[in-house]
Short mmCIF file of C-alpha atoms and ligand atoms in Angstrom, two decimals:
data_model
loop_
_atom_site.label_atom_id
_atom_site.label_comp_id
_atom_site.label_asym_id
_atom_site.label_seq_id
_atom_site.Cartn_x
_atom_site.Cartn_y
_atom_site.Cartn_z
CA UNK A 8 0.66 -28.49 12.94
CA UNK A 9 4.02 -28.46 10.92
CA UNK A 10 2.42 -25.37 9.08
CA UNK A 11 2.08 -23.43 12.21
CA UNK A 12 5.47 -24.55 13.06
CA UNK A 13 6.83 -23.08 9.83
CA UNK A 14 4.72 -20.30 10.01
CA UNK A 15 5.99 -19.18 13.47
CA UNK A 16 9.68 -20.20 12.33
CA UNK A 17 9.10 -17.28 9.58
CA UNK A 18 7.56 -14.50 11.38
CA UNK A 19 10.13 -14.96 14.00
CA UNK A 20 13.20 -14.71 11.35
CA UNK A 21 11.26 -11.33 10.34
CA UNK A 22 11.01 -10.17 13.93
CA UNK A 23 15.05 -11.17 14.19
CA UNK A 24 15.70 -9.23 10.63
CA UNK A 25 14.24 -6.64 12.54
CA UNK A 26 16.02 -6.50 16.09
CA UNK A 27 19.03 -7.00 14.04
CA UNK A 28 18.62 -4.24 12.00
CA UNK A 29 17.69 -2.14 14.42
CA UNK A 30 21.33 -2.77 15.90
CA UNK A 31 23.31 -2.31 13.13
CA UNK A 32 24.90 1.14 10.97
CA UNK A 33 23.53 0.17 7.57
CA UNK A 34 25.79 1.91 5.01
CA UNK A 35 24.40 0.63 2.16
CA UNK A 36 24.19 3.50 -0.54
CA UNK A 37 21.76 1.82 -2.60
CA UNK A 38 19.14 1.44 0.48
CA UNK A 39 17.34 3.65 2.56
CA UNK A 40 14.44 3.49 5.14
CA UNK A 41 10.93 4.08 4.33
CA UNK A 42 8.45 6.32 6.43
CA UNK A 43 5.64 4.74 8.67
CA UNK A 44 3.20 6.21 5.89
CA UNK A 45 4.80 5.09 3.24
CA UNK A 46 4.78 1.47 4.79
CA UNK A 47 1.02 1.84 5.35
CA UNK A 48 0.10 2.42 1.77
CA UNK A 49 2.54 -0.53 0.68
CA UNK A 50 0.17 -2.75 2.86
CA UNK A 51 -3.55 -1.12 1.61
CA UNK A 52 -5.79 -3.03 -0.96
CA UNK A 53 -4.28 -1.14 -3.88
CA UNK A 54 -1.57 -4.25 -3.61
CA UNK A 55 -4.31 -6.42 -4.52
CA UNK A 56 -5.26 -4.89 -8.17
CA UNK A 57 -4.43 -4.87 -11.84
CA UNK A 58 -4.58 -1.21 -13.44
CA UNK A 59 -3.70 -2.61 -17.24
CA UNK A 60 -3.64 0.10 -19.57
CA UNK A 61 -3.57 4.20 -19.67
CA UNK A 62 -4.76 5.92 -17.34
CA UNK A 63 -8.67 6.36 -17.42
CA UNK A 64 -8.79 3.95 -20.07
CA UNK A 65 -8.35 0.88 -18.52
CA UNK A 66 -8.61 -2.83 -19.58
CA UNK A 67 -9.31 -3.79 -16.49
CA UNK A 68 -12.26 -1.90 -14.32
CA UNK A 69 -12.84 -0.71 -10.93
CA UNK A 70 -10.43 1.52 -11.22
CA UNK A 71 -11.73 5.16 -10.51
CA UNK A 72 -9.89 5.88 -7.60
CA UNK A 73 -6.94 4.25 -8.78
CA UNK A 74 -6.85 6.91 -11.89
CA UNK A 75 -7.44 9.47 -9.42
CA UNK A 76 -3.99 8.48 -7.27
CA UNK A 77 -1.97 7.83 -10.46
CA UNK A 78 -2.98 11.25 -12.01
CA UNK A 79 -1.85 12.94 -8.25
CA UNK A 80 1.33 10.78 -8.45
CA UNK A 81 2.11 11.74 -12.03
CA UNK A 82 1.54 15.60 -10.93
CA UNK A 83 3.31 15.39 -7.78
CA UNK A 84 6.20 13.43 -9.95
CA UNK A 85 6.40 16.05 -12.47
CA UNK A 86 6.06 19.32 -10.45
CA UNK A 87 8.96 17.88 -8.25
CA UNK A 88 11.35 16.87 -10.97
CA UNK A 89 10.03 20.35 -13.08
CA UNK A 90 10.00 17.09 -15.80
CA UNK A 91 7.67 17.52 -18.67
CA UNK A 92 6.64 13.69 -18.38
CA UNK A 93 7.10 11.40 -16.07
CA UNK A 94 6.84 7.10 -16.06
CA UNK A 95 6.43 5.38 -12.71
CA UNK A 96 5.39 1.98 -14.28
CA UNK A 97 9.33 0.17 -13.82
CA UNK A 98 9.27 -1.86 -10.66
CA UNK A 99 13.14 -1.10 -10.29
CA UNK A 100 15.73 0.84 -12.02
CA UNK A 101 17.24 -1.97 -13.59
CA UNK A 102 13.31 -2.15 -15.34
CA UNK A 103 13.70 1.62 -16.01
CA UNK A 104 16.88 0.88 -17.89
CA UNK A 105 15.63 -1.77 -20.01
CA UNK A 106 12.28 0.27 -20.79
CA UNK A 107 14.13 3.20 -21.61
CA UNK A 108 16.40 1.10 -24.11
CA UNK A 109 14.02 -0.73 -25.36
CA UNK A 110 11.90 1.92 -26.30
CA UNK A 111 14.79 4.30 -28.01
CA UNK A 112 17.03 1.82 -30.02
CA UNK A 113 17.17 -1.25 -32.32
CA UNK A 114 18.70 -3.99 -32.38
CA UNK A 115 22.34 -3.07 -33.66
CA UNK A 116 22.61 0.17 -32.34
CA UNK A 117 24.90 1.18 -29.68
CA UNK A 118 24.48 2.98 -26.71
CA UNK A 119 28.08 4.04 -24.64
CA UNK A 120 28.16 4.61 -20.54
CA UNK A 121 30.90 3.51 -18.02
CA UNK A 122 31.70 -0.20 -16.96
CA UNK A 123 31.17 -1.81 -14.01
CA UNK A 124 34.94 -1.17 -12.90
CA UNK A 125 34.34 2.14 -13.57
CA UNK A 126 31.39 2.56 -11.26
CA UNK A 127 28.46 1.84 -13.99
CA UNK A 128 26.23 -0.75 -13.23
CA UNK A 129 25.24 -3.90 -14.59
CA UNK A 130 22.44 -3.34 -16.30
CA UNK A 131 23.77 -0.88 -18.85
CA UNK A 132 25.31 -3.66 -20.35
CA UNK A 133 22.66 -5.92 -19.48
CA UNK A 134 19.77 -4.54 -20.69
CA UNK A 135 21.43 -3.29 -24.03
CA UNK A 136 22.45 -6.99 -24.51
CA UNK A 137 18.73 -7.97 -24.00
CA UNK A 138 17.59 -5.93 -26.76
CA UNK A 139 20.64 -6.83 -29.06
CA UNK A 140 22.38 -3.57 -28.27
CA UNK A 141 25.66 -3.84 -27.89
CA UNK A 142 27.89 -1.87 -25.06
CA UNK A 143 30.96 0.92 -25.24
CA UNK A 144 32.52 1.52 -21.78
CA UNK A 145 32.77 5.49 -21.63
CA UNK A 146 36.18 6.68 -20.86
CA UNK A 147 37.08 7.20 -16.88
CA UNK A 148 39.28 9.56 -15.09
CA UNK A 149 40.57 8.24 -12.30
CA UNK A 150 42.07 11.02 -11.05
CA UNK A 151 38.75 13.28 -10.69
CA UNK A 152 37.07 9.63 -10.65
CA UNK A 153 34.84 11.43 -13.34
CA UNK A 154 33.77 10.57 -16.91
CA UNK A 155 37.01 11.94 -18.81
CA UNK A 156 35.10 14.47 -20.89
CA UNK A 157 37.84 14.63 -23.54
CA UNK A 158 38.24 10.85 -24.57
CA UNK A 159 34.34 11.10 -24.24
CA UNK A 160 33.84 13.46 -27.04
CA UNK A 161 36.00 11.41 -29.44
CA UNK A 162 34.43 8.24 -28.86
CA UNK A 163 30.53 9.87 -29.39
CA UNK A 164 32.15 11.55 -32.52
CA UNK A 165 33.59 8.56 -33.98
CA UNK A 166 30.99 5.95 -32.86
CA UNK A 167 28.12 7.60 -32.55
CA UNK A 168 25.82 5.93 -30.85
CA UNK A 169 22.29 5.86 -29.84
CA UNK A 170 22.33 6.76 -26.57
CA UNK A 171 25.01 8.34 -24.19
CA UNK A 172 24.37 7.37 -21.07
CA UNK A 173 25.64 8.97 -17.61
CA UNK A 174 25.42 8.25 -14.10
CA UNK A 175 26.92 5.26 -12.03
CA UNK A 176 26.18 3.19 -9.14
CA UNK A 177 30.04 4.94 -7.83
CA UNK A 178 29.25 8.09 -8.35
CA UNK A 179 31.47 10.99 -5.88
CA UNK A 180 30.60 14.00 -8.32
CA UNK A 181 28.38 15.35 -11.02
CA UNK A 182 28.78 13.85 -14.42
CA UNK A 183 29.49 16.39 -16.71
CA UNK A 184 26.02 16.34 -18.61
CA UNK A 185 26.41 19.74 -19.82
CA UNK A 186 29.98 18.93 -21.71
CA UNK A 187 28.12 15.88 -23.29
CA UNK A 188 25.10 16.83 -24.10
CA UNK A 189 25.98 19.91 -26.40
CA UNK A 190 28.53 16.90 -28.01
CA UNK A 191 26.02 14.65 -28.07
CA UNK A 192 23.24 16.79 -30.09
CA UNK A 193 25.85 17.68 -32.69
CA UNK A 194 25.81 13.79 -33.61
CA UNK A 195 22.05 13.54 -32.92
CA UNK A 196 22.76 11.05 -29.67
CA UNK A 197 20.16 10.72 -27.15
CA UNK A 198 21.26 12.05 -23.87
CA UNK A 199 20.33 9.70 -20.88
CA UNK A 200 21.06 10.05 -17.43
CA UNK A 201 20.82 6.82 -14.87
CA UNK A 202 20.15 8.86 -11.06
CA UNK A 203 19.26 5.60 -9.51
CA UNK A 204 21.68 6.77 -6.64
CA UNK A 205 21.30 10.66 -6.60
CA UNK A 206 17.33 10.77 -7.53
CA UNK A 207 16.90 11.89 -3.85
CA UNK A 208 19.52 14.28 -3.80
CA UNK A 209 18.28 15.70 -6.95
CA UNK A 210 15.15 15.76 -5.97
CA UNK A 211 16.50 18.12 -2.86
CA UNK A 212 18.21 20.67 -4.96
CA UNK A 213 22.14 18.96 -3.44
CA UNK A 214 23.21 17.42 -6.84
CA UNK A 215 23.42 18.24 -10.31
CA UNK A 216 19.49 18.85 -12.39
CA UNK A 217 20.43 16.71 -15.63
CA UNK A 218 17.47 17.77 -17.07
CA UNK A 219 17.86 21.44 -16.77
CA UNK A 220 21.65 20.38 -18.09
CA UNK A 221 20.50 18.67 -21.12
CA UNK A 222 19.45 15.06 -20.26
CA UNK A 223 16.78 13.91 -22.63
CA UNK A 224 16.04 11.38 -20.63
CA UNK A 225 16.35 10.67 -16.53
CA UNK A 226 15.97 6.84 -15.25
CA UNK A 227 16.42 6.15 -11.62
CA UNK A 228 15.47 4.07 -8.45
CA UNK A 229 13.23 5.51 -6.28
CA UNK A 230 14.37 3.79 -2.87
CA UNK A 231 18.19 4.59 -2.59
CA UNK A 232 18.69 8.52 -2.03
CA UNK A 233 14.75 9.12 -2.61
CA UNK A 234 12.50 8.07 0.14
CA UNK A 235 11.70 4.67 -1.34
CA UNK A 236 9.07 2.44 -1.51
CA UNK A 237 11.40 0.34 -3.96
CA UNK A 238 10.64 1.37 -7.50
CA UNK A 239 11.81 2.45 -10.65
CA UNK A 240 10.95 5.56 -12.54
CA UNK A 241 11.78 7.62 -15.93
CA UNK A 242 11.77 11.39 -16.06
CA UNK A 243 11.77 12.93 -19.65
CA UNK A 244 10.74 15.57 -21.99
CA UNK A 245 7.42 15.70 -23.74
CA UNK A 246 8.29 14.10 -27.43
CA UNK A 247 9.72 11.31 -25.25
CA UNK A 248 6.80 10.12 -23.64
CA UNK A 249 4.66 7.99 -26.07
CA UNK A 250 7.57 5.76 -26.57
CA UNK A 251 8.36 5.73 -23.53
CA UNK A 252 5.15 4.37 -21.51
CA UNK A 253 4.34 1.87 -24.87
CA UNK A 254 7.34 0.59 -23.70
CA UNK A 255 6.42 0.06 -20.46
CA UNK A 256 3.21 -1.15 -20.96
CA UNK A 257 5.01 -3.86 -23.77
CA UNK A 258 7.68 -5.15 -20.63
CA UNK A 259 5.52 -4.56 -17.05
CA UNK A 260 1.99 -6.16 -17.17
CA UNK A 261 1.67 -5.59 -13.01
CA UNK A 262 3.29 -2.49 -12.05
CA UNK A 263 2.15 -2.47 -7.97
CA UNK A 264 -0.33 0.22 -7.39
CA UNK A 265 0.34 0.13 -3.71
CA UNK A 266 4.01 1.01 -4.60
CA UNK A 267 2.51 3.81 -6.95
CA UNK A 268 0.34 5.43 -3.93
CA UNK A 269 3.58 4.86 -1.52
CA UNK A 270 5.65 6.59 -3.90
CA UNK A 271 3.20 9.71 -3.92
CA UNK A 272 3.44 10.15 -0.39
CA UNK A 273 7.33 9.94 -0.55
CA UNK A 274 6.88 12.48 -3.12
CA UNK A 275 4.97 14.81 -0.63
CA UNK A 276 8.06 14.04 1.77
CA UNK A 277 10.44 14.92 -0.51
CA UNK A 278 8.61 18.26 -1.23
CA UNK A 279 8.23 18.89 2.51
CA UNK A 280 12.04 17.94 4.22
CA UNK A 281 13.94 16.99 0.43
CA UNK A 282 16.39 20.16 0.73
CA UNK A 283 17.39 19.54 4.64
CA UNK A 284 17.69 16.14 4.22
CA UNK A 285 19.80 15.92 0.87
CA UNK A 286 21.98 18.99 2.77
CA UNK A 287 22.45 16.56 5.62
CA UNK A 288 23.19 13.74 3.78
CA UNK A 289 26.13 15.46 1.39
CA UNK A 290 27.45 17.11 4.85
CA UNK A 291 27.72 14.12 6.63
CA UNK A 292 29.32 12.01 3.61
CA UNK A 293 31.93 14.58 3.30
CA UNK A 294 32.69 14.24 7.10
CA UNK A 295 32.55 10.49 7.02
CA UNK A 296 35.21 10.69 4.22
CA UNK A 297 37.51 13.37 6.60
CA UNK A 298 37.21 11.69 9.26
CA UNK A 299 38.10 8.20 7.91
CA UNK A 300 40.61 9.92 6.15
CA UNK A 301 41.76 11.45 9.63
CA UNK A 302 42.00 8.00 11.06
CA UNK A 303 44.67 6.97 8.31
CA UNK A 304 41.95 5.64 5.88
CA UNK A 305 43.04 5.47 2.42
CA UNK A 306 39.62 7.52 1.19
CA UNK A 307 39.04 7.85 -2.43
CA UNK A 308 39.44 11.42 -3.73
CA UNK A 309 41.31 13.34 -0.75
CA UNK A 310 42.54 16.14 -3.07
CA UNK A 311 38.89 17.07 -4.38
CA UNK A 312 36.79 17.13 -1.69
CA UNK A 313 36.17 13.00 -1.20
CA UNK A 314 32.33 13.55 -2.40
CA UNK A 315 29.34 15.67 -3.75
CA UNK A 316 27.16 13.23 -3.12
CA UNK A 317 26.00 10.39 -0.34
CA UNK A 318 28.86 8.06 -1.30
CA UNK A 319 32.39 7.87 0.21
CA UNK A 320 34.56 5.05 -1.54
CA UNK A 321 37.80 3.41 0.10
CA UNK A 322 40.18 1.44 -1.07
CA UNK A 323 41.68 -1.29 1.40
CA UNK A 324 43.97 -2.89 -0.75
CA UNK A 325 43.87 -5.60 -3.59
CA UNK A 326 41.22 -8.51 -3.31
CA UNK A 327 40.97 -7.29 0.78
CA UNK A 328 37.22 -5.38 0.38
CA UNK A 329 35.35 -8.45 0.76
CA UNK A 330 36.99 -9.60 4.07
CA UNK A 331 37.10 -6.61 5.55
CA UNK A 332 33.00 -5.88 4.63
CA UNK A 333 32.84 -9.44 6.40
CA UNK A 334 34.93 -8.10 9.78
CA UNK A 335 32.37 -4.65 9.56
CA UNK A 336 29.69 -6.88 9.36
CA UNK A 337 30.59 -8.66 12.66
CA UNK A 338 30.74 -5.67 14.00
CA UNK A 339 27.72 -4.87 13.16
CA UNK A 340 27.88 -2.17 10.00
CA UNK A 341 26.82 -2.80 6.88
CA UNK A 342 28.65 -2.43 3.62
CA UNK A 343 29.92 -3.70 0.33
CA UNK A 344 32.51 -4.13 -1.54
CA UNK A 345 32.66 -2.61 -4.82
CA UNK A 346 35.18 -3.01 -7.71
CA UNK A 347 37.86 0.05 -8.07
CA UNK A 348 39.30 1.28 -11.99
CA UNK A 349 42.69 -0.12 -11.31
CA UNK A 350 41.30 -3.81 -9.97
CA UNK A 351 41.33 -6.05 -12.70
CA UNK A 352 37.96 -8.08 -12.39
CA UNK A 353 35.52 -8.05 -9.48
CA UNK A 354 36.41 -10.86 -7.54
CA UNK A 355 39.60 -8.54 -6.80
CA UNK A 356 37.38 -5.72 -5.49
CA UNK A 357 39.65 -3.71 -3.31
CA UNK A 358 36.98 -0.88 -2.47
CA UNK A 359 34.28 -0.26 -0.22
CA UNK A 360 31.69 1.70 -0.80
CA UNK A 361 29.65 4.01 2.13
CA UNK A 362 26.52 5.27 1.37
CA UNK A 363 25.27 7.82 4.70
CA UNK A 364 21.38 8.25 3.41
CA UNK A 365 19.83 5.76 5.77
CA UNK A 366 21.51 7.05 8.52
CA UNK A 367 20.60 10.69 7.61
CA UNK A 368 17.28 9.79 8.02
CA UNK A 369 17.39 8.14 11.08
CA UNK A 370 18.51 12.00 12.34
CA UNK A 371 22.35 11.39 12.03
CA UNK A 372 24.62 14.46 11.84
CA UNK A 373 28.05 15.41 11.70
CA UNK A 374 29.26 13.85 15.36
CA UNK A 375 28.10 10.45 14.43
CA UNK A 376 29.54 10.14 11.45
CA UNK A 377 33.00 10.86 13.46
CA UNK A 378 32.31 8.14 15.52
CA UNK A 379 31.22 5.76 12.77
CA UNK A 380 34.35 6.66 11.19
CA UNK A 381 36.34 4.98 14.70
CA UNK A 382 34.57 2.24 14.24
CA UNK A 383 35.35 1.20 10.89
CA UNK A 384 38.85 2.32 11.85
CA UNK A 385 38.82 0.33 14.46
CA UNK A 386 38.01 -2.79 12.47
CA UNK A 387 40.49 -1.92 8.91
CA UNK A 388 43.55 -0.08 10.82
CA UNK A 389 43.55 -1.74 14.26
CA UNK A 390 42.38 -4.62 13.54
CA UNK A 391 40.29 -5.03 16.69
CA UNK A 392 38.29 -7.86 17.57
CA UNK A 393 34.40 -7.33 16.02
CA UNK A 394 32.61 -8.32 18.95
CA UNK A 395 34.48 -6.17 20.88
CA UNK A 396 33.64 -2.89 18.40
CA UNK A 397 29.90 -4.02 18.13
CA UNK A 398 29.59 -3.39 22.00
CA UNK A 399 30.42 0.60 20.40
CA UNK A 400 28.15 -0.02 17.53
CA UNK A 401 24.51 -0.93 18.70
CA UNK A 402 24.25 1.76 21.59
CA UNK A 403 25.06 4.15 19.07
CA UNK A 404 22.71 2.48 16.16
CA UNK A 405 19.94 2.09 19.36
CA UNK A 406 20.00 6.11 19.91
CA UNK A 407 18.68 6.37 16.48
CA UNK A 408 15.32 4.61 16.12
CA UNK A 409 13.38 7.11 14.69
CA UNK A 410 12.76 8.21 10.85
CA UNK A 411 13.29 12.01 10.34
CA UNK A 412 12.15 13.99 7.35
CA UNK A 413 8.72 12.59 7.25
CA UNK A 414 5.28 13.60 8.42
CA UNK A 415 4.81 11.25 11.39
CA UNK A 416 7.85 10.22 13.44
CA UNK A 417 6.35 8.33 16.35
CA UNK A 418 7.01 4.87 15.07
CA UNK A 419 10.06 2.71 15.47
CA UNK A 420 12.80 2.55 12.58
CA UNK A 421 12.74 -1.05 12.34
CA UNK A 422 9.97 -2.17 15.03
CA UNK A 423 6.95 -4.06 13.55
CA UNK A 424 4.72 -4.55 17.41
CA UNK A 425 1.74 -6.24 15.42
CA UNK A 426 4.62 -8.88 14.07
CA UNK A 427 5.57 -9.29 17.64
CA UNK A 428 2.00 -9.73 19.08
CA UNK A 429 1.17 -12.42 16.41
CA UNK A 430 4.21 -14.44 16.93
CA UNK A 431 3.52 -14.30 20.73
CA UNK A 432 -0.22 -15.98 19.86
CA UNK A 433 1.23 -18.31 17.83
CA UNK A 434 3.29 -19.69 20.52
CA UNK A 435 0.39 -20.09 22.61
CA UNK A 436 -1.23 -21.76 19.54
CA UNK A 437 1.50 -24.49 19.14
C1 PLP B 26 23.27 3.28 -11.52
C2 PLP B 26 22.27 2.21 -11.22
N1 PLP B 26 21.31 1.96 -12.11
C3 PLP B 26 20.39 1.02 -11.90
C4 PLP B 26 20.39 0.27 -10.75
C5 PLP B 26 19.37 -0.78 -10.55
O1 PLP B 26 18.42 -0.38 -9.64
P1 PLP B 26 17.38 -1.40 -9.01
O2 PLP B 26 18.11 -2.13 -7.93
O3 PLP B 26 16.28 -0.52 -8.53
O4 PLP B 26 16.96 -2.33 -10.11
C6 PLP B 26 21.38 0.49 -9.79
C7 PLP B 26 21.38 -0.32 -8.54
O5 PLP B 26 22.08 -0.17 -7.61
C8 PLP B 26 22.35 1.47 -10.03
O6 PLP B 26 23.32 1.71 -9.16
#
């Protein structure tokens, strides 16, 4: 019986993941919550199958229908992102990355995008060191905490390299893709753009269109700003698009068909609510940020506006970010810390990053983020006792249950009932 022991023990830590959840302010920026549809196509038969090869000429067979939702995804995709080819193979960003490098440089080359301190992430370097490319942090202006356009320009003209890359995982404003692309053609530089963060708020019209600005090339996640299911996904022009999906087929062999089909649907959603929710989303960042601010917050970026985009960073003070994400997280409200420019390694993170996307969708406007911004006030300026701030925190969290922008909105945020009913039978079992 020790199987049906540890099989209860695991359905019930899912069933607590979920009543957990379901009482906390998850401020994440890199998550969001998926629809009740898109859950149901993560969990059809398509989760079961291989689909190796192009479409309609598979390796693999039994695939009709699966053409059929991979040609409607690749439309849907396309006529979206107005993108003249689009790759939803990558089962992540970070896979986007390294298809998109591995498909446009050599060994030796160089591609140049900002450093981890500066609000880049990981993988640029990662995936360039993968493919024995190596790595040039882009210049960073902390002031507009923006690419500094100038010091940009010198470094593509002396180094040229093989791909400039923009976009961060920190990323307040617009990265000034129109500056660097016109650079970056004069010294025949691919232009890429990472919008693993903003894809959603692209995708709504709220954000800058780095294709229409001169991007060659768009990577991205689909599950942070966009309505998930988790994914990866590379937007690009036309002469772009053999190399990119040989790449793809050379580095994914399974690529998650169920994922594919979920993705179409939060395509459909984005189509149908994208522009009200990415308008909610910037409005309420830009009030978190004032009202922190209000509060005596030391908010990133006072003098410009705080943020264009679903972020809000804050900076509480050298090698502090990771205790005080541990205090929010008592209290219930989920965060992380995140290196700042002037730290000088990670382990010294002094900021936190915000990210209001998942609360946006669970219909939270303007007065919420006001009180959210108490809260966390509560915890980094008065120091108050967790506990006692969670008591504020999940009756505010459990008046927002539902997911908005989306077709069906009867089911619960973070409520699974069959999970419920089969750990109740499993009890009677053991
Ligand atoms: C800018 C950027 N690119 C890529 C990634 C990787 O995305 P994924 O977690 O989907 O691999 C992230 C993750 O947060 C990111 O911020």
């Amino acid at each position: 019986m020790h199987y049906l022991r540890a099989l209860m023990d695991l359905l019930s830590y899912v069933e607590e993941h979920h009543l957990y959840r379901s009482k906390c302010i998850n401020l994440i920026a890199s998550e969001n919550i998926a629809s009740p549809l898109v859950r149901k196509l993560l969990s059809t038969d398509l989760g079961h199958r291989y689909a190796i090869g192009f479409l309609y000429t598979r390796i693999y067979r039994g695939c009709k229908y699966i053409d059929l939702i991979e040609a409607l995804t690749s439309y849907l995709l396309r006529s979206l992102f107005k993108a003249e080819h689009v790759n939803y193979i990558p089962i992540s960003g970070t896979l986007a990355n390294l298809i998109m490098i591995n498909a446009l440089t050599k060994p030796g080359d160089s591609i140049i995008a900002l450093s981890v301190m500066d609000g880049g992430h990981s993988s640029f370097r990662e995936c360039s060191l993968v493919h024995g490319v190596s790595m040039i942090p882009l210049p960073f202006d902390h002031k507009s905490y923006n690419i500094d356009v100038d010091g940009a320009e010198r470094l593509i003209r002396r180094v040229k390299p093989r791909i400039v890359l923009l976009g961060a995982s920190d990323i307040l404003f617009p990265h000034p893709v129109k500056e660097l692309s016109h650079i970056s053609r004069e010294e025949d530089c691919i232009v890429a753009y990472d919008a693993a963060h903003v894809l959603g708020l692209i995708a709504g019209g709220r954000f800058q269109d780095p294709l229409r600005e001169g991007a060659d090339i768009v990577t991205g996640s689909t599950h942070k700003t966009f309505f998930g299911p988790q994914g990866g996904i590379i937007l690009c022009r036309r002469d772009y698009s053999e190399t990119i999906d040989h790449s793809a087929w050379q580095l994914v062999n399974n690529h998650h068909i169920n994922r594919v089909a979920a993705l179409a649907a939060a395509t459909c959603e984005m189509q149908a609510f994208g522009e009200a929710y990415a308008d909610q989303v910037v409005r309420n960042a830009k009030k978190l940020a004032e009202a922190l601010y209000n509060e005596g917050v030391n908010v990133l970026c006072s003098d410009i506006g705080f943020t264009e985009s679903h972020q809000v960073i804050i900076d509480v003070g050298k090698g502090r970010a990771a205790g005080v994400s541990n205090r929010l997280e008592e209290a219930n409200i989920i965060v992380n810390p995140t290196p700042l420019p002037w730290d000088r390694y990670e382990g010294e993170a002094s900021g936190i990053r915000l990210g209001v996307q998942e609360v946006t969708r669970l219909g939270m406007k303007e007065d919420c983020m006001e009180s959210i911004a108490k809260l966390i006030a509560d915890i980094i300026l008065e120091r108050k006792n967790p506990s006692e701030v969670r008591c504020y925190t999940e009756p505010l969290a459990d008046n927002y249950q539902k997911i908005h922008f989306c077709f069906n909105t009867d089911d619960e945020a973070y409520r699974y009932f069959y999970l419920e009913y089969l750990v109740k039978e499993l009890k009677i079992q053991i």
